[in-house]
PDB file of C-alpha atoms in Angstrom:
ATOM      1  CA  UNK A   1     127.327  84.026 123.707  1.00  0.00           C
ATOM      2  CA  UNK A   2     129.142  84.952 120.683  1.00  0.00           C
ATOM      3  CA  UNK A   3     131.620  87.628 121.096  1.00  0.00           C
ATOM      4  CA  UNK A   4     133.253  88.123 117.442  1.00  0.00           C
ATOM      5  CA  UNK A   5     132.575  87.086 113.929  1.00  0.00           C
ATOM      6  CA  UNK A   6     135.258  87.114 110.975  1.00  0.00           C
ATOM      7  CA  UNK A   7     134.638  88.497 107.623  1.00  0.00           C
ATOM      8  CA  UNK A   8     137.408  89.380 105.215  1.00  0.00           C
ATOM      9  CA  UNK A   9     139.726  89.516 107.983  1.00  0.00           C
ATOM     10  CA  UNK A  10     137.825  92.234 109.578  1.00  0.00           C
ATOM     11  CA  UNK A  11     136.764  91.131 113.260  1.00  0.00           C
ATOM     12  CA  UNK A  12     133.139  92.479 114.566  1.00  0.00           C
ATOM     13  CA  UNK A  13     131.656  91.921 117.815  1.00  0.00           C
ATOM     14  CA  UNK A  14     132.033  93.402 121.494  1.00  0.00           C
ATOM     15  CA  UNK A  15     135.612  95.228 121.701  1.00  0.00           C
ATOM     16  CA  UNK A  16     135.790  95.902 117.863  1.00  0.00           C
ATOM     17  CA  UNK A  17     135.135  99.288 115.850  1.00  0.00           C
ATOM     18  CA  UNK A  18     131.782  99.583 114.268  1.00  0.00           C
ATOM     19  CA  UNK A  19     131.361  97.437 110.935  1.00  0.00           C
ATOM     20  CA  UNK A  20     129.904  99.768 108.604  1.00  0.00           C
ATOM     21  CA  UNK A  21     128.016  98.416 105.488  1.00  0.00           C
ATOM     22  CA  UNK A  22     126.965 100.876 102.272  1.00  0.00           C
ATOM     23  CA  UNK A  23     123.391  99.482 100.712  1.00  0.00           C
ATOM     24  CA  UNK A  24     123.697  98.927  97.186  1.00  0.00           C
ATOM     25  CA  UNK A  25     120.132  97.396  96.775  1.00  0.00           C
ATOM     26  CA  UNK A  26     118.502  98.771  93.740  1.00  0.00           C
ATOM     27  CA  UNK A  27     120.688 102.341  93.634  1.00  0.00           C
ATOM     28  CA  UNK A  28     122.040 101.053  90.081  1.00  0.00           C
ATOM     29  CA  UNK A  29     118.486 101.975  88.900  1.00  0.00           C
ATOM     30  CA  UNK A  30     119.268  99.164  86.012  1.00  0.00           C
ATOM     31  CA  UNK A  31     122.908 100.060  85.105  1.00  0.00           C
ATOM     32  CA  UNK A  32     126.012  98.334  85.404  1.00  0.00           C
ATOM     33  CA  UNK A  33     128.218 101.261  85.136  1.00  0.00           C
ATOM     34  CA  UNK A  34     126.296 102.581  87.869  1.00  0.00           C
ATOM     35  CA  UNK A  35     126.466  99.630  90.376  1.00  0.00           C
ATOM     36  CA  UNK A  36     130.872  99.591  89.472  1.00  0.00           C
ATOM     37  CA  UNK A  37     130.510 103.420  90.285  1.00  0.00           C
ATOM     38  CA  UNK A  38     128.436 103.118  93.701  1.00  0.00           C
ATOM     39  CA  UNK A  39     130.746 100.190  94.599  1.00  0.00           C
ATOM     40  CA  UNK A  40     133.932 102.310  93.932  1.00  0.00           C
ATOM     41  CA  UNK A  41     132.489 105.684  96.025  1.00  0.00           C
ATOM     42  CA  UNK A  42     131.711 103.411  98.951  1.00  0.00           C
ATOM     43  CA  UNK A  43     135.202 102.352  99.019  1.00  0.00           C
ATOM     44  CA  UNK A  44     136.684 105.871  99.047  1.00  0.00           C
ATOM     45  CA  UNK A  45     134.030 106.297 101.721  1.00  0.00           C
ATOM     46  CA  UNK A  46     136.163 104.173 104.034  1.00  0.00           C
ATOM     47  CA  UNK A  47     133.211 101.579 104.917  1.00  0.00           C
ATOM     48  CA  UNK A  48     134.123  98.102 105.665  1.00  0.00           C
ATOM     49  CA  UNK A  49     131.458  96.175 102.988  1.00  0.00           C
ATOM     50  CA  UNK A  50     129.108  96.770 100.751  1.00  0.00           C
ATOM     51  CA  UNK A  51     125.863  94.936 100.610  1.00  0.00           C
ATOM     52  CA  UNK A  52     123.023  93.772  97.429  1.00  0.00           C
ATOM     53  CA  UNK A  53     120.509  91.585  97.102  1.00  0.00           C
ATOM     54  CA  UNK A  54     120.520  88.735  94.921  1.00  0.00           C
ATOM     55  CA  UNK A  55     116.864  87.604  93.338  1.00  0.00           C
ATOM     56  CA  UNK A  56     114.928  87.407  90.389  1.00  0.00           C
ATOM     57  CA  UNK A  57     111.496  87.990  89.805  1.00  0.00           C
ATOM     58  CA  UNK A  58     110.491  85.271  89.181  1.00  0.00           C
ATOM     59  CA  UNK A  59     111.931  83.861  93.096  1.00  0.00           C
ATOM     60  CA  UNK A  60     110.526  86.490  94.545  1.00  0.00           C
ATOM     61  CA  UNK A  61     106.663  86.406  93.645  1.00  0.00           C
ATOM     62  CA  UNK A  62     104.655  85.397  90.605  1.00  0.00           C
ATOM     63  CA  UNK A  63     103.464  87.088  87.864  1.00  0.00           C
ATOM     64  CA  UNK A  64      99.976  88.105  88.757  1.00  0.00           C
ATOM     65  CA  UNK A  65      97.449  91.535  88.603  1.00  0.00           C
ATOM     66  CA  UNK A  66      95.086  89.894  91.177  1.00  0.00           C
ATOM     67  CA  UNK A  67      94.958  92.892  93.573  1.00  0.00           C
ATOM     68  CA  UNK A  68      97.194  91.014  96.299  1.00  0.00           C
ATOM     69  CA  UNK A  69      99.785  91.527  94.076  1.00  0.00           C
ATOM     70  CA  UNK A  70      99.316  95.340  92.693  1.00  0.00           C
ATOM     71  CA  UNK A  71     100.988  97.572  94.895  1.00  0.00           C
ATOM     72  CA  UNK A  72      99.029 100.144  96.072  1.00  0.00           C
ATOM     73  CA  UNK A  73     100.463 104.073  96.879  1.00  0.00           C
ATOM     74  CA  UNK A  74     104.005 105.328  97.147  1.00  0.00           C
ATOM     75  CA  UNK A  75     106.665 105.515  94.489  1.00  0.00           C
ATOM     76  CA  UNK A  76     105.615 102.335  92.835  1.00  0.00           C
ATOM     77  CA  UNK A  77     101.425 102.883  92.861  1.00  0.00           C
ATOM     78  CA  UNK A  78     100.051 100.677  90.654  1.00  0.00           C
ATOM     79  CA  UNK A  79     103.004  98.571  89.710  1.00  0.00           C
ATOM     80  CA  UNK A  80     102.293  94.673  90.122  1.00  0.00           C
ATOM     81  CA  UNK A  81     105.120  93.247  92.638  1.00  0.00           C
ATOM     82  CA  UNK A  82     106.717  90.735  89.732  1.00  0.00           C
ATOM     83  CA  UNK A  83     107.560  94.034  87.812  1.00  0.00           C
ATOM     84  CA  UNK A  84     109.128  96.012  90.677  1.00  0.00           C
ATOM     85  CA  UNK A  85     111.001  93.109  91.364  1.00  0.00           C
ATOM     86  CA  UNK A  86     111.894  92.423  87.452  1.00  0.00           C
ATOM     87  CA  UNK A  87     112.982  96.463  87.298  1.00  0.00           C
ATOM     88  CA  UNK A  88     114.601  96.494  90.412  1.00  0.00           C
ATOM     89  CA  UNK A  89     116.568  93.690  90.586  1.00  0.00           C
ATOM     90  CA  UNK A  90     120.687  92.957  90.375  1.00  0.00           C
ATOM     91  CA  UNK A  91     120.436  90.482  87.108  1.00  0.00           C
ATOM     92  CA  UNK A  92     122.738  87.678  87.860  1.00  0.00           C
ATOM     93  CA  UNK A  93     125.365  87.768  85.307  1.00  0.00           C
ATOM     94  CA  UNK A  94     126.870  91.498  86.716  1.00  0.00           C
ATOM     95  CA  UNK A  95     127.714  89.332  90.019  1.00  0.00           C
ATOM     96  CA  UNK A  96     130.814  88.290  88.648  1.00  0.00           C
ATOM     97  CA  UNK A  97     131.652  91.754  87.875  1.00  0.00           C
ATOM     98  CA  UNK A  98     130.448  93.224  91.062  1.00  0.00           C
ATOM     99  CA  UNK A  99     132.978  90.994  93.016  1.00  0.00           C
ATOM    100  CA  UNK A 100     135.539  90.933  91.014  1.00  0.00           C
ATOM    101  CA  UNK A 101     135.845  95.030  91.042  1.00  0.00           C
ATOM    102  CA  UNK A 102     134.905  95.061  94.809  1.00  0.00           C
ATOM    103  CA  UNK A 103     138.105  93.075  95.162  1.00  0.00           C
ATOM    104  CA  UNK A 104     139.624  95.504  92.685  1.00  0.00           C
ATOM    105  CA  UNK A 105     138.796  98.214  94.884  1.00  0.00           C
ATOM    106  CA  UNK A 106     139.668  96.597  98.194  1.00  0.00           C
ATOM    107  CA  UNK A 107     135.861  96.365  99.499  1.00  0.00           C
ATOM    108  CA  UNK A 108     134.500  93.709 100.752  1.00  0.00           C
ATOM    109  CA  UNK A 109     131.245  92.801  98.940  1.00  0.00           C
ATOM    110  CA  UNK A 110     128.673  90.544  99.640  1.00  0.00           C
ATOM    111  CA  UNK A 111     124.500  89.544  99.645  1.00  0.00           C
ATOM    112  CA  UNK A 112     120.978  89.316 100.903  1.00  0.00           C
ATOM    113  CA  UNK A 113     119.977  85.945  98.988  1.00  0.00           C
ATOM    114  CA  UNK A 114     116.132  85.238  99.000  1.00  0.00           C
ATOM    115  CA  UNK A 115     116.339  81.605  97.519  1.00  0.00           C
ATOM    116  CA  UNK A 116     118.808  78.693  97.155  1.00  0.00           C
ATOM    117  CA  UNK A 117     119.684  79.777  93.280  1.00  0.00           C
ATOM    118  CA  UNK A 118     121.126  83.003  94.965  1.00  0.00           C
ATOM    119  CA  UNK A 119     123.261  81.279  97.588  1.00  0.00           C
ATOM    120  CA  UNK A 120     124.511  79.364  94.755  1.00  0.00           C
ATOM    121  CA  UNK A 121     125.429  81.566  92.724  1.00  0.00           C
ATOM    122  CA  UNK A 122     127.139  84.236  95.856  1.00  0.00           C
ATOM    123  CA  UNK A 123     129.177  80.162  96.939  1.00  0.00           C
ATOM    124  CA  UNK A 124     130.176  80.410  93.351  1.00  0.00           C
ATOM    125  CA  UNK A 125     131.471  84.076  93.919  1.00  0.00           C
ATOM    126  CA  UNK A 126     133.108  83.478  97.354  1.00  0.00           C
ATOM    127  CA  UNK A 127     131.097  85.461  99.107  1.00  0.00           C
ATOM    128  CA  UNK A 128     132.177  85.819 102.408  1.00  0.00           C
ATOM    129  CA  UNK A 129     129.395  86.509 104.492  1.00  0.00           C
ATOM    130  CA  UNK A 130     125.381  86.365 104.018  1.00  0.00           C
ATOM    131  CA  UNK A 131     122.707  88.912 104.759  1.00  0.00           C
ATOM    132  CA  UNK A 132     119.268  87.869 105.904  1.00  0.00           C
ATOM    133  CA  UNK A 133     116.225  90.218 105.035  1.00  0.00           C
ATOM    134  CA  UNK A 134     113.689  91.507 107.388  1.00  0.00           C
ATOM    135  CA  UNK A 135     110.779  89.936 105.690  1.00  0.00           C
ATOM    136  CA  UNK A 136     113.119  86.441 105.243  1.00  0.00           C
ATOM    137  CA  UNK A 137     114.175  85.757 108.956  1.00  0.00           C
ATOM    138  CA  UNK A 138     110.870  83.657 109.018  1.00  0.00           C
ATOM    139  CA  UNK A 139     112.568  81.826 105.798  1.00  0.00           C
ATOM    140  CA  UNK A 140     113.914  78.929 108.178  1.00  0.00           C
ATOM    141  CA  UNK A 141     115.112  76.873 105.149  1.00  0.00           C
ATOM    142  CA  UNK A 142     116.610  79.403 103.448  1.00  0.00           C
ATOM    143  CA  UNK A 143     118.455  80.166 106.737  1.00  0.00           C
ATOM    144  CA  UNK A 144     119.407  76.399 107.028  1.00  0.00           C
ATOM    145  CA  UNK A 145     120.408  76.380 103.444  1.00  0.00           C
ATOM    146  CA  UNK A 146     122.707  79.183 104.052  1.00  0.00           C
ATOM    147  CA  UNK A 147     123.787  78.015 107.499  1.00  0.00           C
ATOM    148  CA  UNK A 148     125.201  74.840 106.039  1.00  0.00           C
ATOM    149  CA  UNK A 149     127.888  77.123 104.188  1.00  0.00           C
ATOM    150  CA  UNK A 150     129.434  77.641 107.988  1.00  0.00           C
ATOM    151  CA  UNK A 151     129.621  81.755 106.765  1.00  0.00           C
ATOM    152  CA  UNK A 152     128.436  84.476 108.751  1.00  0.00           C
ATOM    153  CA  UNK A 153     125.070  85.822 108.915  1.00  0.00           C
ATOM    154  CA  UNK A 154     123.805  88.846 109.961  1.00  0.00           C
ATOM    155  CA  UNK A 155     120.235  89.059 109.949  1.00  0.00           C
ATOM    156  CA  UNK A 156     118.162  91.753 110.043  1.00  0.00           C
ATOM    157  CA  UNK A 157     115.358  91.663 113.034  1.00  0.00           C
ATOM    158  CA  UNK A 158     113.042  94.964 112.628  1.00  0.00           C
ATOM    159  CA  UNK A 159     109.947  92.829 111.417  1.00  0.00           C
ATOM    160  CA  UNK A 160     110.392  90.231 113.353  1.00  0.00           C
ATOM    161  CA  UNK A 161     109.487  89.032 116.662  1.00  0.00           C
ATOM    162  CA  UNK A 162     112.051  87.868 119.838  1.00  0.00           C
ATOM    163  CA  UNK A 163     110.668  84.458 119.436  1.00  0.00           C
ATOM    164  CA  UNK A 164     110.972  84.330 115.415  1.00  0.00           C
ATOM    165  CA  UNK A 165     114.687  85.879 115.869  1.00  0.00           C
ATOM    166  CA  UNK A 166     115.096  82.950 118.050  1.00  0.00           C
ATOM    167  CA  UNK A 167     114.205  80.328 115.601  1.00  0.00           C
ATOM    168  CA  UNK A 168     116.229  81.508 113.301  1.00  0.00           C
ATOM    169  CA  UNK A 169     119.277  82.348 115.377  1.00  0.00           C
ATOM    170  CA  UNK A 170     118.516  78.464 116.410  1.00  0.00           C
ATOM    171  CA  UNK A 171     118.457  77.314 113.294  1.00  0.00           C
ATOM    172  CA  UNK A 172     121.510  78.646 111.882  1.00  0.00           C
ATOM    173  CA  UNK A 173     123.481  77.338 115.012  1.00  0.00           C
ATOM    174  CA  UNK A 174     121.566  73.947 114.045  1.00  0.00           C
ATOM    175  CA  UNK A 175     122.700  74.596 110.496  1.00  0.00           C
ATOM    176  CA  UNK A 176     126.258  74.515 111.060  1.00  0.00           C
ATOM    177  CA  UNK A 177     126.597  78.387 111.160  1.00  0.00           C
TER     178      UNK A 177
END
C-alpha cells in the first residue's frame, strides 16, 4: 500500500499533516480578476493547493433542449447543461495566468481535467498533480490518459462504488501512475 505521495515538495500520506485544498471551481463567476483574487486569499489562508476544473462546453455535453439535457430545479432551473457549463466554466486562455500567479503567490495550483484537451493543456502548464471528479472515476481512459503522465491523482470516490474505485485505482497503477 501506498504510504506518501509528492506534490510540490509537499509530502501527503500516513505520518504527514493534513493536505488542505481551497475549491476554485466556478467561484470566479466569469471574471479573471476574480479567479487572481480567490487564488491570492487562499494563499494568505495558509492551504497547501488550490484546485479548478478545466473543460469546455462543448467536452462536457452537447448542445441540446431535449429534456435530458434541461436541468430541472435548483439554482440553475431551466438552464440546458451546455449553457451552465459554457457560463460556468474556467476558459482556457486564463490558465496561463492562473499558474503563473499561483506560483507568484507561492500556492500550489492545479486541475480536475474532464477530457484529453484539458490534460494537455494543465502538461503544458506543469501541473503538478491531477484531480479526478466524482462523476469521472468511471472515465477509465481519461484516467489512463492522465496516468501515463506518472503525476499524482487524487480522485474523488463519493459517487462511486468500491468496485468502480477499484478499476480506476487499477488502472492508474496500469497507467504508469
Amino acid at each position: 500500500m501506498l504510504k506518501k505521495v509528492e506534490i510540490n515538495g509537499k509530502n501527503i500520506g500516513i505520518g504527514y499533516p493534513p493536505y488542505i485544498i481551497a475549491e476554485m471551481s466556478a467561484n470566479h463567476n466569469g471574471s479573471l480578476k476574480r479567479a487572481l483574487e480567490t487564488i491570492k486569499i487562499a494563499s494568505k489562508c495558509g492551504v497547501d493547493a488550490i484546485k479548478m476544473q478545466t473543460y469546455t462546453a462543448e467536452t462536457m455535453t452537447i448542445d441540446c433542449e431535449n429534456e435530458d439535457f434541461l436541468i430541472k430545479g435548483g439554482l440553475w432551473n431551466g438552464y440546458k447543461l451546455y449553457d451552465l457549463y459554457k457560463e460556468a466554466h474556467t476558459p482556457f486562455e486564463w490558465h496561463y495566468d492562473l499558474f503563473e500567479f499561483a506560483k507568484e503567490v507561492g500556492i500550489t495550483i492545479f486541475s480536475s481535467p474532464f477530457d484529453e484537451t484539458a490534460v494537455d493543456l494543465l502538461e503544458s502548464l506543469g501541473t503538478p498533480a491531477y484531480k479526478i471528479a466524482s462523476f469521472e472515476i468511471l472515465d477509465l481512459p481519461l484516467i489512463e490518459y492522465i496516468a501515463k503522465t506518472k503525476k499524482p491523482i487524487l480522485m474523488s470516490t463519493g459517487m462511486a462504488s468500491i468496485e468502480e474505485i477499484d478499476d480506476a485505482v487499477n488502472t492508474a497503477l496500469k497507467g504508469g501512475c
